[in-house]
Amino acid sequence: MITVITFNPSIDRLYNLDTFQVGFVQRANFVNPTPGGKGLNVAKVIKKLGETPTCLGFIGGFNGAYIEHEIECIGLKNKFTKIDDETRICLNIIDANGVSTEILEKGPTVSKNDIEEFERKLKEVLVNTKVLVASGSLLQGLPKEYYFTIGKICERENIKFILDTSGVSLELALDSNIYLIKPNKDELEALSKRNINSKEDAIDAAKKLLNRGIKNICVSMGKDGMILINEDNIYEVEVPKIEVLNPVGSGDSSIAGFAYGILKEYHIKDCLRLANACGMSNALYMETGYIETDDIETFIKDISIVEYAVN
Ligand code: ATP
């Protein structure tokens, strides 16, 4: 099965406004609250693809209870650890031109006891886990190298570990035998400490990261598709032009496509087709971490992949 860790879930509130002006009282056309946080977006999309992932992380307070209720309605397996602090709320304000402004709360702090309880649950679910996805930021209270610790557990248990995070927690996890990371251009720039202005730059930066033991590095580039680099090959993915409504969560949806494809032991090219189709489908809808399976079937046929050997 697929297990998805979201340490810091949220209630995502999407406000749709005609115009967004700082310093004025404005009225939203509609507000759409959904359970969010990168890992929960991933889990929702995996469920839509036909697998039921098990979800771990920390939730607390009224917001946590709301998320718990929602994920049970969606049909995800709930193995969250309950904490005393309140789960966060994140805002995404979208105007009529599709311009998005996000306000993200930091989230709660976890105690030593909370972490022990999480680790007990993790041990329990890993027995049946083939693919483990960890997405998003760490919580306050967790050690900065916690994703490294999880990577090492996956290595020991022979579980494929997909890590989608950024900053210090990603840097500290790089040597933990990760199966796949999916930085976007900005994240790859931060990670490789250089500017990425072309596909060649992205490939060059990713090649250096392969030396750290990561099996697959996938650089997502929005409308320009994706590049995946592993020890043997480079895959350049081109996606067709689409009418985008809200691309937030397209990366999370791609991660879901990868996790599903890896679980089903698809060929890497089919994993890439599914991952890109999921990202594209998500971009068509207002809701974050939302896809339609009909879109996937359509898009998969229009995605082209060029494969060549690493030199
Ligand atoms: P997020 O952090 O919001 O989840 P991201 O920056 O990690 O997103 P992107 O590179 O924006 O991820 O998108 C992931 C994939 O989704 C792309 O590789 C592509 O396949 C698809 N996608 C995203 N935006 C577009 C777009 N405008 N047109 C076509 N496909 C898109």
PDB file of N, CA and C and ligand atoms in Angstrom, residues 38 41 102 164 182-187 218-227 237-255 258 272-284 288-289 299 303, ligand 1:
ATOM      1  N   LYS A  38       0.425  19.604   1.733  1.00  0.00           N
ATOM      2  CA  LYS A  38       0.860  18.932   0.506  1.00  0.00           C
ATOM      3  C   LYS A  38       0.565  17.434   0.514  1.00  0.00           C
ATOM      4  N   ASN A  41      -3.056  16.619  -0.127  1.00  0.00           N
ATOM      5  CA  ASN A  41      -3.357  16.754  -1.568  1.00  0.00           C
ATOM      6  C   ASN A  41      -2.939  15.486  -2.303  1.00  0.00           C
ATOM      7  N   GLU A 102      -1.066  33.562  -1.463  1.00  0.00           N
ATOM      8  CA  GLU A 102      -1.229  32.562  -0.405  1.00  0.00           C
ATOM      9  C   GLU A 102      -0.727  33.096   0.935  1.00  0.00           C
ATOM     10  N   ASP A 164       8.898  15.057  -0.962  1.00  0.00           N
ATOM     11  CA  ASP A 164       8.606  16.337  -1.617  1.00  0.00           C
ATOM     12  C   ASP A 164       8.586  17.442  -0.569  1.00  0.00           C
ATOM     13  N   LYS A 182      11.092  15.638  -6.301  1.00  0.00           N
ATOM     14  CA  LYS A 182      10.519  16.364  -7.428  1.00  0.00           C
ATOM     15  C   LYS A 182      10.596  17.880  -7.193  1.00  0.00           C
ATOM     16  N   PRO A 183      11.821  18.413  -7.189  1.00  0.00           N
ATOM     17  CA  PRO A 183      11.887  19.872  -7.026  1.00  0.00           C
ATOM     18  C   PRO A 183      11.332  20.588  -8.249  1.00  0.00           C
ATOM     19  N   ASN A 184      10.707  21.750  -8.056  1.00  0.00           N
ATOM     20  CA  ASN A 184      10.417  22.601  -9.211  1.00  0.00           C
ATOM     21  C   ASN A 184      11.659  23.469  -9.436  1.00  0.00           C
ATOM     22  N   LYS A 185      11.596  24.388 -10.396  1.00  0.00           N
ATOM     23  CA  LYS A 185      12.784  25.171 -10.763  1.00  0.00           C
ATOM     24  C   LYS A 185      13.345  25.917  -9.535  1.00  0.00           C
ATOM     25  N   ASP A 186      12.454  26.599  -8.791  1.00  0.00           N
ATOM     26  CA  ASP A 186      12.911  27.391  -7.635  1.00  0.00           C
ATOM     27  C   ASP A 186      13.568  26.495  -6.588  1.00  0.00           C
ATOM     28  N   GLU A 187      12.930  25.334  -6.342  1.00  0.00           N
ATOM     29  CA  GLU A 187      13.463  24.420  -5.322  1.00  0.00           C
ATOM     30  C   GLU A 187      14.811  23.850  -5.753  1.00  0.00           C
ATOM     31  N   CYS A 218      13.328  14.346 -10.380  1.00  0.00           N
ATOM     32  CA  CYS A 218      12.367  14.808 -11.363  1.00  0.00           C
ATOM     33  C   CYS A 218      12.186  16.312 -11.171  1.00  0.00           C
ATOM     34  N   VAL A 219      12.471  17.076 -12.201  1.00  0.00           N
ATOM     35  CA  VAL A 219      12.334  18.530 -12.093  1.00  0.00           C
ATOM     36  C   VAL A 219      11.036  18.922 -12.800  1.00  0.00           C
ATOM     37  N   SER A 220      10.095  19.456 -12.047  1.00  0.00           N
ATOM     38  CA  SER A 220       8.814  19.839 -12.675  1.00  0.00           C
ATOM     39  C   SER A 220       8.875  21.305 -13.072  1.00  0.00           C
ATOM     40  N   MET A 221       8.304  21.598 -14.239  1.00  0.00           N
ATOM     41  CA  MET A 221       8.450  22.955 -14.792  1.00  0.00           C
ATOM     42  C   MET A 221       7.113  23.513 -15.275  1.00  0.00           C
ATOM     43  N   GLY A 222       6.039  23.250 -14.537  1.00  0.00           N
ATOM     44  CA  GLY A 222       4.727  23.787 -14.886  1.00  0.00           C
ATOM     45  C   GLY A 222       4.328  23.460 -16.312  1.00  0.00           C
ATOM     46  N   LYS A 223       4.004  24.504 -17.099  1.00  0.00           N
ATOM     47  CA  LYS A 223       3.536  24.297 -18.482  1.00  0.00           C
ATOM     48  C   LYS A 223       4.614  23.670 -19.388  1.00  0.00           C
ATOM     49  N   ASP A 224       5.874  23.738 -18.951  1.00  0.00           N
ATOM     50  CA  ASP A 224       6.964  23.158 -19.743  1.00  0.00           C
ATOM     51  C   ASP A 224       7.233  21.697 -19.384  1.00  0.00           C
ATOM     52  N   GLY A 225       6.355  21.088 -18.623  1.00  0.00           N
ATOM     53  CA  GLY A 225       6.442  19.651 -18.364  1.00  0.00           C
ATOM     54  C   GLY A 225       7.420  19.276 -17.280  1.00  0.00           C
ATOM     55  N   MET A 226       8.292  18.320 -17.574  1.00  0.00           N
ATOM     56  CA  MET A 226       9.159  17.737 -16.546  1.00  0.00           C
ATOM     57  C   MET A 226      10.420  17.153 -17.173  1.00  0.00           C
ATOM     58  N   ILE A 227      11.466  17.034 -16.358  1.00  0.00           N
ATOM     59  CA  ILE A 227      12.639  16.251 -16.761  1.00  0.00           C
ATOM     60  C   ILE A 227      12.912  15.272 -15.634  1.00  0.00           C
ATOM     61  N   VAL A 237       9.900  15.440 -20.732  1.00  0.00           N
ATOM     62  CA  VAL A 237       8.455  15.297 -20.926  1.00  0.00           C
ATOM     63  C   VAL A 237       7.864  16.616 -21.423  1.00  0.00           C
ATOM     64  N   GLU A 238       7.125  16.549 -22.519  1.00  0.00           N
ATOM     65  CA  GLU A 238       6.414  17.742 -23.015  1.00  0.00           C
ATOM     66  C   GLU A 238       4.926  17.542 -22.823  1.00  0.00           C
ATOM     67  N   VAL A 239       4.257  18.585 -22.323  1.00  0.00           N
ATOM     68  CA  VAL A 239       2.806  18.476 -22.096  1.00  0.00           C
ATOM     69  C   VAL A 239       2.066  19.424 -23.049  1.00  0.00           C
ATOM     70  N   PRO A 240       0.837  19.064 -23.451  1.00  0.00           N
ATOM     71  CA  PRO A 240       0.078  19.958 -24.330  1.00  0.00           C
ATOM     72  C   PRO A 240      -0.381  21.213 -23.585  1.00  0.00           C
ATOM     73  N   LYS A 241      -0.738  22.223 -24.335  1.00  0.00           N
ATOM     74  CA  LYS A 241      -1.227  23.482 -23.748  1.00  0.00           C
ATOM     75  C   LYS A 241      -2.640  23.256 -23.191  1.00  0.00           C
ATOM     76  N   ILE A 242      -2.899  23.788 -22.002  1.00  0.00           N
ATOM     77  CA  ILE A 242      -4.246  23.641 -21.415  1.00  0.00           C
ATOM     78  C   ILE A 242      -4.741  24.984 -20.864  1.00  0.00           C
ATOM     79  N   GLU A 243      -6.052  25.068 -20.629  1.00  0.00           N
ATOM     80  CA  GLU A 243      -6.660  26.269 -20.024  1.00  0.00           C
ATOM     81  C   GLU A 243      -6.555  26.141 -18.513  1.00  0.00           C
ATOM     82  N   VAL A 244      -5.594  26.830 -17.921  1.00  0.00           N
ATOM     83  CA  VAL A 244      -5.339  26.661 -16.487  1.00  0.00           C
ATOM     84  C   VAL A 244      -6.281  27.516 -15.641  1.00  0.00           C
ATOM     85  N   LEU A 245      -6.838  26.917 -14.574  1.00  0.00           N
ATOM     86  CA  LEU A 245      -7.668  27.686 -13.648  1.00  0.00           C
ATOM     87  C   LEU A 245      -6.902  27.952 -12.349  1.00  0.00           C
ATOM     88  N   ASN A 246      -6.328  26.895 -11.767  1.00  0.00           N
ATOM     89  CA  ASN A 246      -5.550  27.060 -10.537  1.00  0.00           C
ATOM     90  C   ASN A 246      -4.481  25.967 -10.445  1.00  0.00           C
ATOM     91  N   PRO A 247      -3.217  26.296 -10.769  1.00  0.00           N
ATOM     92  CA  PRO A 247      -2.172  25.256 -10.782  1.00  0.00           C
ATOM     93  C   PRO A 247      -1.617  24.896  -9.405  1.00  0.00           C
ATOM     94  N   VAL A 248      -2.085  25.568  -8.332  1.00  0.00           N
ATOM     95  CA  VAL A 248      -1.565  25.230  -7.003  1.00  0.00           C
ATOM     96  C   VAL A 248      -1.944  23.772  -6.701  1.00  0.00           C
ATOM     97  N   GLY A 249      -0.964  22.978  -6.310  1.00  0.00           N
ATOM     98  CA  GLY A 249      -1.231  21.559  -6.023  1.00  0.00           C
ATOM     99  C   GLY A 249      -0.944  20.653  -7.211  1.00  0.00           C
ATOM    100  N   SER A 250      -0.521  21.229  -8.344  1.00  0.00           N
ATOM    101  CA  SER A 250      -0.185  20.374  -9.494  1.00  0.00           C
ATOM    102  C   SER A 250       1.024  19.500  -9.179  1.00  0.00           C
ATOM    103  N   GLY A 251       1.972  20.057  -8.448  1.00  0.00           N
ATOM    104  CA  GLY A 251       3.149  19.273  -8.056  1.00  0.00           C
ATOM    105  C   GLY A 251       2.736  18.114  -7.147  1.00  0.00           C
ATOM    106  N   ASP A 252       1.847  18.394  -6.201  1.00  0.00           N
ATOM    107  CA  ASP A 252       1.365  17.342  -5.288  1.00  0.00           C
ATOM    108  C   ASP A 252       0.632  16.261  -6.083  1.00  0.00           C
ATOM    109  N   SER A 253      -0.133  16.686  -7.067  1.00  0.00           N
ATOM    110  CA  SER A 253      -0.885  15.730  -7.883  1.00  0.00           C
ATOM    111  C   SER A 253       0.080  14.866  -8.693  1.00  0.00           C
ATOM    112  N   SER A 254       1.173  15.476  -9.171  1.00  0.00           N
ATOM    113  CA  SER A 254       2.193  14.703  -9.889  1.00  0.00           C
ATOM    114  C   SER A 254       2.813  13.649  -8.973  1.00  0.00           C
ATOM    115  N   ILE A 255       3.085  14.043  -7.746  1.00  0.00           N
ATOM    116  CA  ILE A 255       3.658  13.093  -6.777  1.00  0.00           C
ATOM    117  C   ILE A 255       2.705  11.905  -6.597  1.00  0.00           C
ATOM    118  N   PHE A 258       3.102   9.598  -9.491  1.00  0.00           N
ATOM    119  CA  PHE A 258       4.321   8.790  -9.336  1.00  0.00           C
ATOM    120  C   PHE A 258       4.089   7.663  -8.332  1.00  0.00           C
ATOM    121  N   LEU A 272       5.785   8.658 -15.574  1.00  0.00           N
ATOM    122  CA  LEU A 272       5.900  10.068 -15.966  1.00  0.00           C
ATOM    123  C   LEU A 272       4.632  10.565 -16.653  1.00  0.00           C
ATOM    124  N   ARG A 273       4.058   9.723 -17.517  1.00  0.00           N
ATOM    125  CA  ARG A 273       2.816  10.128 -18.196  1.00  0.00           C
ATOM    126  C   ARG A 273       1.725  10.380 -17.160  1.00  0.00           C
ATOM    127  N   LEU A 274       1.602   9.448 -16.211  1.00  0.00           N
ATOM    128  CA  LEU A 274       0.552   9.585 -15.193  1.00  0.00           C
ATOM    129  C   LEU A 274       0.812  10.814 -14.310  1.00  0.00           C
ATOM    130  N   ALA A 275       2.074  10.990 -13.912  1.00  0.00           N
ATOM    131  CA  ALA A 275       2.411  12.117 -13.031  1.00  0.00           C
ATOM    132  C   ALA A 275       2.079  13.455 -13.705  1.00  0.00           C
ATOM    133  N   ASN A 276       2.436  13.588 -14.974  1.00  0.00           N
ATOM    134  CA  ASN A 276       2.162  14.849 -15.682  1.00  0.00           C
ATOM    135  C   ASN A 276       0.676  15.041 -15.928  1.00  0.00           C
ATOM    136  N   ALA A 277      -0.008  13.950 -16.271  1.00  0.00           N
ATOM    137  CA  ALA A 277      -1.455  14.063 -16.508  1.00  0.00           C
ATOM    138  C   ALA A 277      -2.169  14.489 -15.221  1.00  0.00           C
ATOM    139  N   CYS A 278      -1.719  13.973 -14.083  1.00  0.00           N
ATOM    140  CA  CYS A 278      -2.334  14.359 -12.798  1.00  0.00           C
ATOM    141  C   CYS A 278      -2.085  15.848 -12.514  1.00  0.00           C
ATOM    142  N   GLY A 279      -0.845  16.295 -12.758  1.00  0.00           N
ATOM    143  CA  GLY A 279      -0.531  17.715 -12.553  1.00  0.00           C
ATOM    144  C   GLY A 279      -1.379  18.599 -13.446  1.00  0.00           C
ATOM    145  N   MET A 280      -1.549  18.175 -14.701  1.00  0.00           N
ATOM    146  CA  MET A 280      -2.342  18.960 -15.654  1.00  0.00           C
ATOM    147  C   MET A 280      -3.809  19.006 -15.229  1.00  0.00           C
ATOM    148  N   SER A 281      -4.336  17.850 -14.864  1.00  0.00           N
ATOM    149  CA  SER A 281      -5.753  17.806 -14.478  1.00  0.00           C
ATOM    150  C   SER A 281      -6.013  18.724 -13.284  1.00  0.00           C
ATOM    151  N   ASN A 282      -5.134  18.679 -12.293  1.00  0.00           N
ATOM    152  CA  ASN A 282      -5.289  19.539 -11.116  1.00  0.00           C
ATOM    153  C   ASN A 282      -5.364  21.015 -11.503  1.00  0.00           C
ATOM    154  N   ALA A 283      -4.569  21.396 -12.500  1.00  0.00           N
ATOM    155  CA  ALA A 283      -4.509  22.810 -12.907  1.00  0.00           C
ATOM    156  C   ALA A 283      -5.811  23.295 -13.549  1.00  0.00           C
ATOM    157  N   LEU A 284      -6.674  22.367 -13.921  1.00  0.00           N
ATOM    158  CA  LEU A 284      -7.941  22.759 -14.571  1.00  0.00           C
ATOM    159  C   LEU A 284      -9.027  23.173 -13.578  1.00  0.00           C
ATOM    160  N   THR A 288      -7.594  22.564  -4.819  1.00  0.00           N
ATOM    161  CA  THR A 288      -6.206  22.106  -4.784  1.00  0.00           C
ATOM    162  C   THR A 288      -6.172  20.605  -4.492  1.00  0.00           C
ATOM    163  N   GLY A 289      -5.353  19.862  -5.249  1.00  0.00           N
ATOM    164  CA  GLY A 289      -5.291  18.409  -5.038  1.00  0.00           C
ATOM    165  C   GLY A 289      -6.561  17.742  -5.519  1.00  0.00           C
ATOM    166  N   PHE A 299      -5.280  13.225 -21.349  1.00  0.00           N
ATOM    167  CA  PHE A 299      -3.957  13.862 -21.365  1.00  0.00           C
ATOM    168  C   PHE A 299      -2.829  12.859 -21.619  1.00  0.00           C
ATOM    169  N   ILE A 303       0.830  13.383 -24.090  1.00  0.00           N
ATOM    170  CA  ILE A 303       2.113  13.711 -23.436  1.00  0.00           C
ATOM    171  C   ILE A 303       3.233  13.001 -24.193  1.00  0.00           C
TER     172      ILE A 303
HETATM  173  P1  ATP B   1       2.807  22.958  -6.374  1.00  0.00           P
HETATM  174  O1  ATP B   1       3.967  23.272  -5.442  1.00  0.00           O
HETATM  175  O2  ATP B   1       1.802  24.050  -6.476  1.00  0.00           O
HETATM  176  O3  ATP B   1       2.143  21.645  -6.044  1.00  0.00           O
HETATM  177  P2  ATP B   1       4.924  22.588  -8.358  1.00  0.00           P
HETATM  178  O4  ATP B   1       5.618  23.878  -8.631  1.00  0.00           O
HETATM  179  O5  ATP B   1       5.599  21.606  -7.482  1.00  0.00           O
HETATM  180  O6  ATP B   1       3.429  22.822  -7.866  1.00  0.00           O
HETATM  181  P3  ATP B   1       4.518  22.375 -11.227  1.00  0.00           P
HETATM  182  O7  ATP B   1       5.815  22.236 -11.902  1.00  0.00           O
HETATM  183  O8  ATP B   1       3.841  23.695 -11.280  1.00  0.00           O
HETATM  184  O9  ATP B   1       4.649  21.818  -9.743  1.00  0.00           O
HETATM  185  O10 ATP B   1       3.465  21.335 -11.853  1.00  0.00           O
HETATM  186  C1  ATP B   1       3.630  19.930 -11.833  1.00  0.00           C
HETATM  187  C2  ATP B   1       3.193  19.350 -13.158  1.00  0.00           C
HETATM  188  O11 ATP B   1       1.816  19.710 -13.423  1.00  0.00           O
HETATM  189  C3  ATP B   1       3.971  19.882 -14.365  1.00  0.00           C
HETATM  190  O12 ATP B   1       5.183  19.155 -14.539  1.00  0.00           O
HETATM  191  C4  ATP B   1       2.958  19.662 -15.498  1.00  0.00           C
HETATM  192  O13 ATP B   1       2.916  18.316 -15.891  1.00  0.00           O
HETATM  193  C5  ATP B   1       1.629  19.997 -14.808  1.00  0.00           C
HETATM  194  N1  ATP B   1       1.308  21.431 -14.966  1.00  0.00           N
HETATM  195  C6  ATP B   1       1.378  22.403 -14.035  1.00  0.00           C
HETATM  196  N2  ATP B   1       1.047  23.611 -14.566  1.00  0.00           N
HETATM  197  C7  ATP B   1       0.746  23.389 -15.859  1.00  0.00           C
HETATM  198  C8  ATP B   1       0.331  24.223 -16.962  1.00  0.00           C
HETATM  199  N3  ATP B   1       0.166  25.546 -16.822  1.00  0.00           N
HETATM  200  N4  ATP B   1       0.123  23.642 -18.169  1.00  0.00           N
HETATM  201  C9  ATP B   1       0.289  22.319 -18.348  1.00  0.00           C
HETATM  202  N5  ATP B   1       0.675  21.478 -17.343  1.00  0.00           N
HETATM  203  C10 ATP B   1       0.907  21.996 -16.121  1.00  0.00           C
END
